[in-house]
Short mmCIF file of C-alpha atoms in Angstrom, two decimals:
data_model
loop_
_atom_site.label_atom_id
_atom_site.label_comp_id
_atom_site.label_asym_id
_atom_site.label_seq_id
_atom_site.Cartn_x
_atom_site.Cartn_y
_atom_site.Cartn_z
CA UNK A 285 -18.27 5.41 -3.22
CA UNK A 286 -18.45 7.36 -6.22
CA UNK A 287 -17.56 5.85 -9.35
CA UNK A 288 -15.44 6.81 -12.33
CA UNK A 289 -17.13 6.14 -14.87
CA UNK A 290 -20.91 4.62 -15.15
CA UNK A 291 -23.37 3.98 -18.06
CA UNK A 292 -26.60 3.42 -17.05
CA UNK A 293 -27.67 2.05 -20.33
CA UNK A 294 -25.05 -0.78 -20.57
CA UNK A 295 -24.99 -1.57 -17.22
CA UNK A 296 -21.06 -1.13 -17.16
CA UNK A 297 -19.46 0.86 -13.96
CA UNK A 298 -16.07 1.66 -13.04
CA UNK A 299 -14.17 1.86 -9.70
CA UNK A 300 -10.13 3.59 -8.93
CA UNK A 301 -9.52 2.30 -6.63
CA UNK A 302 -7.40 -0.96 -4.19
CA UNK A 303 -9.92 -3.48 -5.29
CA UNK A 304 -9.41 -5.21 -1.37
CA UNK A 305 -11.25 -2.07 -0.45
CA UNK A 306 -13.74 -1.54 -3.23
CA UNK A 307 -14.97 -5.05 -3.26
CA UNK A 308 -17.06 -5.40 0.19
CA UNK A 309 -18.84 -2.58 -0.91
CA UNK A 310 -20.40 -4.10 -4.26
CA UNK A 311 -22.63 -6.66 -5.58
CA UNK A 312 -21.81 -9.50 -8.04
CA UNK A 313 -22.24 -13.06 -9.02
CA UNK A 314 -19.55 -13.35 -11.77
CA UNK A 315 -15.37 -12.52 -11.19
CA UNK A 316 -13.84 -12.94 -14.44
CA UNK A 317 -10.48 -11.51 -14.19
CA UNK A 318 -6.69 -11.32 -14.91
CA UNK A 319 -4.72 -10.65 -11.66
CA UNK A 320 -0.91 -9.92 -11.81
CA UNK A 321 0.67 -13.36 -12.20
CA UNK A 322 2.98 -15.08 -9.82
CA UNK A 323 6.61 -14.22 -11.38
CA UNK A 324 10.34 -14.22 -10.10
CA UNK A 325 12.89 -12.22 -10.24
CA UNK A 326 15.61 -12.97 -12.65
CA UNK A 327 19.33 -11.88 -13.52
CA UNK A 328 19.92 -10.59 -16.81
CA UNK A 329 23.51 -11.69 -17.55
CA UNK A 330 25.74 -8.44 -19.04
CA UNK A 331 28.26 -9.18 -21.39
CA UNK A 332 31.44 -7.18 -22.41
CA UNK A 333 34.02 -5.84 -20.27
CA UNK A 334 34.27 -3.01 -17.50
CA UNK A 335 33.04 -2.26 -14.24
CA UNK A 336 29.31 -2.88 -14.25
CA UNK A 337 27.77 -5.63 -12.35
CA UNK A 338 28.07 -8.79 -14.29
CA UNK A 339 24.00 -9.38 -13.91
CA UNK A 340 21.41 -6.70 -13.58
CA UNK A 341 18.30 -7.97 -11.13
CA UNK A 342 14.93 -7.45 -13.46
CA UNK A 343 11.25 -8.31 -12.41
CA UNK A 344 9.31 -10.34 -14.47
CA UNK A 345 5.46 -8.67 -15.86
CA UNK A 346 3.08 -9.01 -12.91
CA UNK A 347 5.67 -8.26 -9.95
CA UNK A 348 5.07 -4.43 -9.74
CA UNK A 349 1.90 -5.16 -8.46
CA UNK A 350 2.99 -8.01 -6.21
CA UNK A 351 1.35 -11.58 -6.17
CA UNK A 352 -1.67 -12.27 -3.78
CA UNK A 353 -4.81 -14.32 -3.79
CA UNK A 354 -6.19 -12.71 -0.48
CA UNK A 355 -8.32 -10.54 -2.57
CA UNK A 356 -10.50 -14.23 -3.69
CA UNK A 357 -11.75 -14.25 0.18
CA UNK A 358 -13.46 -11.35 -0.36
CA UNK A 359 -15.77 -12.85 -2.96
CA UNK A 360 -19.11 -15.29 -3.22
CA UNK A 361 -19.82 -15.54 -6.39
CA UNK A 362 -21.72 -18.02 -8.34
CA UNK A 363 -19.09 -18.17 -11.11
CA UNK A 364 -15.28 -17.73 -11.43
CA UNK A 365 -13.18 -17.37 -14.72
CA UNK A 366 -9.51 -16.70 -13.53
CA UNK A 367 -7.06 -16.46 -15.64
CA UNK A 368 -3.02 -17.44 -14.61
CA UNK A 369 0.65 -18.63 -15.63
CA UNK A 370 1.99 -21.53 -15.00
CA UNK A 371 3.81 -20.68 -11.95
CA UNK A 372 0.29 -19.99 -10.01
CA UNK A 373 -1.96 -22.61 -11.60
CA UNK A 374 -1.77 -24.67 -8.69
CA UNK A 375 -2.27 -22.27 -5.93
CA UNK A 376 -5.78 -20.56 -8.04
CA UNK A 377 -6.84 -23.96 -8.15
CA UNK A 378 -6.36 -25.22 -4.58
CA UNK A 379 -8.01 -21.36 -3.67
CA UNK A 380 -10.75 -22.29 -5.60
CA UNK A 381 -11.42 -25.99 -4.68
CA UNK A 382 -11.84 -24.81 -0.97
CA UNK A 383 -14.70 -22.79 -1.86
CA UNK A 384 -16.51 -23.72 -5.14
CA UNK A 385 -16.41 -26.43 -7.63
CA UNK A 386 -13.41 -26.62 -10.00
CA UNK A 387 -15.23 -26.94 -13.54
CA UNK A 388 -12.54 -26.65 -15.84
CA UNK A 389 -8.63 -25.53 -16.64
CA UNK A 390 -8.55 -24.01 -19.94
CA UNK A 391 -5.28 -23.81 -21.85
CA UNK A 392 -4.78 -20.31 -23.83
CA UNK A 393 -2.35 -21.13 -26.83
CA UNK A 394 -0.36 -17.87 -28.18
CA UNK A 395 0.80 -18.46 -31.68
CA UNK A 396 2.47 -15.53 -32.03
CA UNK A 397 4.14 -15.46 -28.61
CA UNK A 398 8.09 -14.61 -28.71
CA UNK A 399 11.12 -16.84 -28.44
CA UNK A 400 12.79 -16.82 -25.14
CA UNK A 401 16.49 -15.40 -24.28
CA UNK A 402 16.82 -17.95 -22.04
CA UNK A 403 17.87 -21.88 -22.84
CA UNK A 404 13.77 -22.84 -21.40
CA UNK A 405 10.71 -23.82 -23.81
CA UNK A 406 8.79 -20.55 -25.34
CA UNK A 407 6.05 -19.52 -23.22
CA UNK A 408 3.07 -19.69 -25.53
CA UNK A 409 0.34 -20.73 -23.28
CA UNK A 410 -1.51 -19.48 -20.54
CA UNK A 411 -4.56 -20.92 -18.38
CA UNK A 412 -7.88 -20.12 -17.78
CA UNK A 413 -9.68 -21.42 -14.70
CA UNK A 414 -13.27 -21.85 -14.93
CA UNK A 415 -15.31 -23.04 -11.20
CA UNK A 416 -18.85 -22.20 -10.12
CA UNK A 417 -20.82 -22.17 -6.33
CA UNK A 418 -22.38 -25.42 -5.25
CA UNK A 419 -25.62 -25.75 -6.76
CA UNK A 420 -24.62 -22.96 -9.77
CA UNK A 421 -25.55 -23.93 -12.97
CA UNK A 422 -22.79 -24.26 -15.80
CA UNK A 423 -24.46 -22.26 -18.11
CA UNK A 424 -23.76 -23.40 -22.05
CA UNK A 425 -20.33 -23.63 -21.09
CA UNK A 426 -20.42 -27.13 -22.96
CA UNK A 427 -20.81 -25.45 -26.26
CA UNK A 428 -16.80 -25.54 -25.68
CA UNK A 429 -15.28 -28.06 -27.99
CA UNK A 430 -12.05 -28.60 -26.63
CA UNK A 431 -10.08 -27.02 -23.40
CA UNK A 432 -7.74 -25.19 -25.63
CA UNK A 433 -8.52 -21.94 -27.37
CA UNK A 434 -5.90 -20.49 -29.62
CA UNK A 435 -5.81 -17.18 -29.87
CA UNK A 436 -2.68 -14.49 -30.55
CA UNK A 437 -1.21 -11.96 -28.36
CA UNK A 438 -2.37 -8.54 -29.52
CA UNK A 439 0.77 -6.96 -30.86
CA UNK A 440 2.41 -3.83 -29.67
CA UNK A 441 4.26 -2.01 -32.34
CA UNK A 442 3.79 0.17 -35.46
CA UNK A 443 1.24 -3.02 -36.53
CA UNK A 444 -1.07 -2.19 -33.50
CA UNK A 445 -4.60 -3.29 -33.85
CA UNK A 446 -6.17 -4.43 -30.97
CA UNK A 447 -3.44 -2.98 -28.21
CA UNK A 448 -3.26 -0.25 -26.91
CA UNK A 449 0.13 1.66 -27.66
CA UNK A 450 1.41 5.02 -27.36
CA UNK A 451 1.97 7.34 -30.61
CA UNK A 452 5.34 7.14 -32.34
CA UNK A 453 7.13 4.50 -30.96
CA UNK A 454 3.55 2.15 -30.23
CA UNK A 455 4.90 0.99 -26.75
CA UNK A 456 2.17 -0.56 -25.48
CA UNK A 457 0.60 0.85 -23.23
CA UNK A 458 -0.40 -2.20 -20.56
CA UNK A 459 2.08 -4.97 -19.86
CA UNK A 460 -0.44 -7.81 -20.10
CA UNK A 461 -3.65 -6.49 -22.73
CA UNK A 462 -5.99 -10.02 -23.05
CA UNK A 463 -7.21 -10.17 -26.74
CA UNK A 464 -10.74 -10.59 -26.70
CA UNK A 465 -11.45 -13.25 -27.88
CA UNK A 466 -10.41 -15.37 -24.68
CA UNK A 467 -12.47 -13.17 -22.91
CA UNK A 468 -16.03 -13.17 -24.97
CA UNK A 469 -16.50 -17.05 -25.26
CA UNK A 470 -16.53 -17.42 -21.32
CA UNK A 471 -19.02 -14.12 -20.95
CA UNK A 472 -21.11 -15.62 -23.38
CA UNK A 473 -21.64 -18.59 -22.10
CA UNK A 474 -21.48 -18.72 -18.25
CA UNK A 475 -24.78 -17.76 -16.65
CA UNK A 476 -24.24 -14.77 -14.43
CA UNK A 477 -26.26 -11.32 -13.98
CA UNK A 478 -23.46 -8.90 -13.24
CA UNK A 479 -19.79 -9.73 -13.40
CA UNK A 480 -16.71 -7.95 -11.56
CA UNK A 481 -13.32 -7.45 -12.94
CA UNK A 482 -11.20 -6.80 -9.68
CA UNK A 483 -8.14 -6.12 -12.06
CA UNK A 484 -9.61 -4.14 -14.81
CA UNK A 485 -6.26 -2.87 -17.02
CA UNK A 486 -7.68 -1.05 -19.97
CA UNK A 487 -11.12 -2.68 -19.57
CA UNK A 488 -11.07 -5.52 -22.07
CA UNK A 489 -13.58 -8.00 -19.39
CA UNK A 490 -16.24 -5.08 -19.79
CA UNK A 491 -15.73 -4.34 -23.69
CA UNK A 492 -16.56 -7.71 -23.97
CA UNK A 493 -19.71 -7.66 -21.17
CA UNK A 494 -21.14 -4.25 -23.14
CA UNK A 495 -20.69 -6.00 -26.37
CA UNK A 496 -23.21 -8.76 -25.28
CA UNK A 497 -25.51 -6.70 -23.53
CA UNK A 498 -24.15 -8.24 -19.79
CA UNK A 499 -23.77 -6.09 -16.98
CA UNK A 500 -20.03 -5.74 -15.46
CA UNK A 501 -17.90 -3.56 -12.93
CA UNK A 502 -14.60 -3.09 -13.28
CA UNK A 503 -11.90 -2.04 -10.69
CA UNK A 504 -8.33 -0.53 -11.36
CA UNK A 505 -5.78 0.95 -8.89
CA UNK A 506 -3.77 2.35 -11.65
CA UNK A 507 -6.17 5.71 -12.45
CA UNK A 508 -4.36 5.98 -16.29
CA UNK A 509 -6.02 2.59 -16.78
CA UNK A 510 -9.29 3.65 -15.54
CA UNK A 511 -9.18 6.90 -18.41
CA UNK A 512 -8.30 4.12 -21.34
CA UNK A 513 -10.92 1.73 -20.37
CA UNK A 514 -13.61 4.55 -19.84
CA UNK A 515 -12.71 6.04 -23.52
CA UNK A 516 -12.82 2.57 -24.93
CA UNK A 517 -16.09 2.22 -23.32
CA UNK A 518 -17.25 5.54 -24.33
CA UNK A 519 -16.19 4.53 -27.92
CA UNK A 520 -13.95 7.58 -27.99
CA UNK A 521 -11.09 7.63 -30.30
CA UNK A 522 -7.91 6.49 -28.31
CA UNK A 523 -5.01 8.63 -28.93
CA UNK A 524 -1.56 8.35 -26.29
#
């Protein structure tokens, strides 16, 4: 299994690859991840007059990819940082309890996240679900001070800083980019020696790893991903 992209120095590899297939084949004691969400489909009501369908059938971000948690059976680690929506809180947890310790259920807060078209609250939070092996340490994971971390979206856009977004228009260019800094805190303080990101996008789990000197693998089935995260990594200058 060759992979894509590996620096020796950092300690930072990357597979392409159907993580279900790369994952018996590597080592790790850490998954800290961000695996397409649990979504449904929904009917975008069309207004105005004619002959077109009065609703047009749309899937949510994360249903491309389809919604599984057969891939966590696959894994032993010593520590777990998953992150979810709403709609599969419960079923990460309930994976989770049946093999480890459930040590916490973050709430991520997005200040900036956008109003919805729909009569529903706005969906500014997400969760982040910390457990560990029986008999794993927790690391100075009570250097937390609360079980909320605030933290905004990055934005897509001519305003682009952290996301990634194509020139001209600045589409971005992942669905679901994490910002950082709901990544680092967790990396920083959980005791691991090598982590895996099953679900890599454009690599923001091992920016994070390389930038405090931890040791991470990432895997991506999407091979465009793979190229953004290994420039990122390689500290190239990003250009789409």
């Amino acid at each position: 299994m060759q992979p894509y992209y590996h620096d020796d120095r950092a300690g930072i590899t990357i597979y392409h690859g159907d993580c279900r297939e790369v994952l018996p084949q590597i080592t790790a004691d850490a998954v800290i991840t961000d695996p397409p969400y649990k979504t449904r489909a929904t009917g975008v009501p069309i207004r105005g007059r004619g002959v077109a369908p009065r609703r047009s059938d749309t899937a949510a971000v994360g249903m491309p990819w389809g919604y599984s948690l057969g891939w966590m059976e696959l894994l032993a680690p010593r520590q777990w940082i998953v992150y979810c929506n709403y709609q599969m809180l419960g079923d990460v947890c309930s994976t989770l309890e049946a093999r480890a310790i459930l040590g916490c259920v973050f709430t991520w807060v997005k200040p900036n996240a956008p109003r919805m078209t729909r009569p529903v609250p706005r969906l500014d939070c997400e969760f982040v679900v910390w457990a560990r092996a029986e008999g794993a340490n927790c690391g100075r994971m009570g250097m937390f001070k609360s079980m909320v971390i605030e933290a905004p979206m990055p934005q897509a856009g001519c305003f682009a800083d952290e996301r990634f977004v194509e020139a001209g228009g600045g589409k971005a260019i992942h669905p679901t980019q994490k910002p950082i800094a709901v990544v680092l805190p967790f990396i920083d303080r959980l005791d691991f020696n090598i982590a895996v990101d099953p679900f890599m996008g454009t690599g923001t789990t091992l920016d994070a790893c390389k930038r405090l000197g931890r040791r991470a693998i990432g895997i991506e089935i999407d091979e465009r991903y793979c190229e953004i995260a290994a420039r990122r990594l390689s500290q190239e200058v990003l250009q789409f």
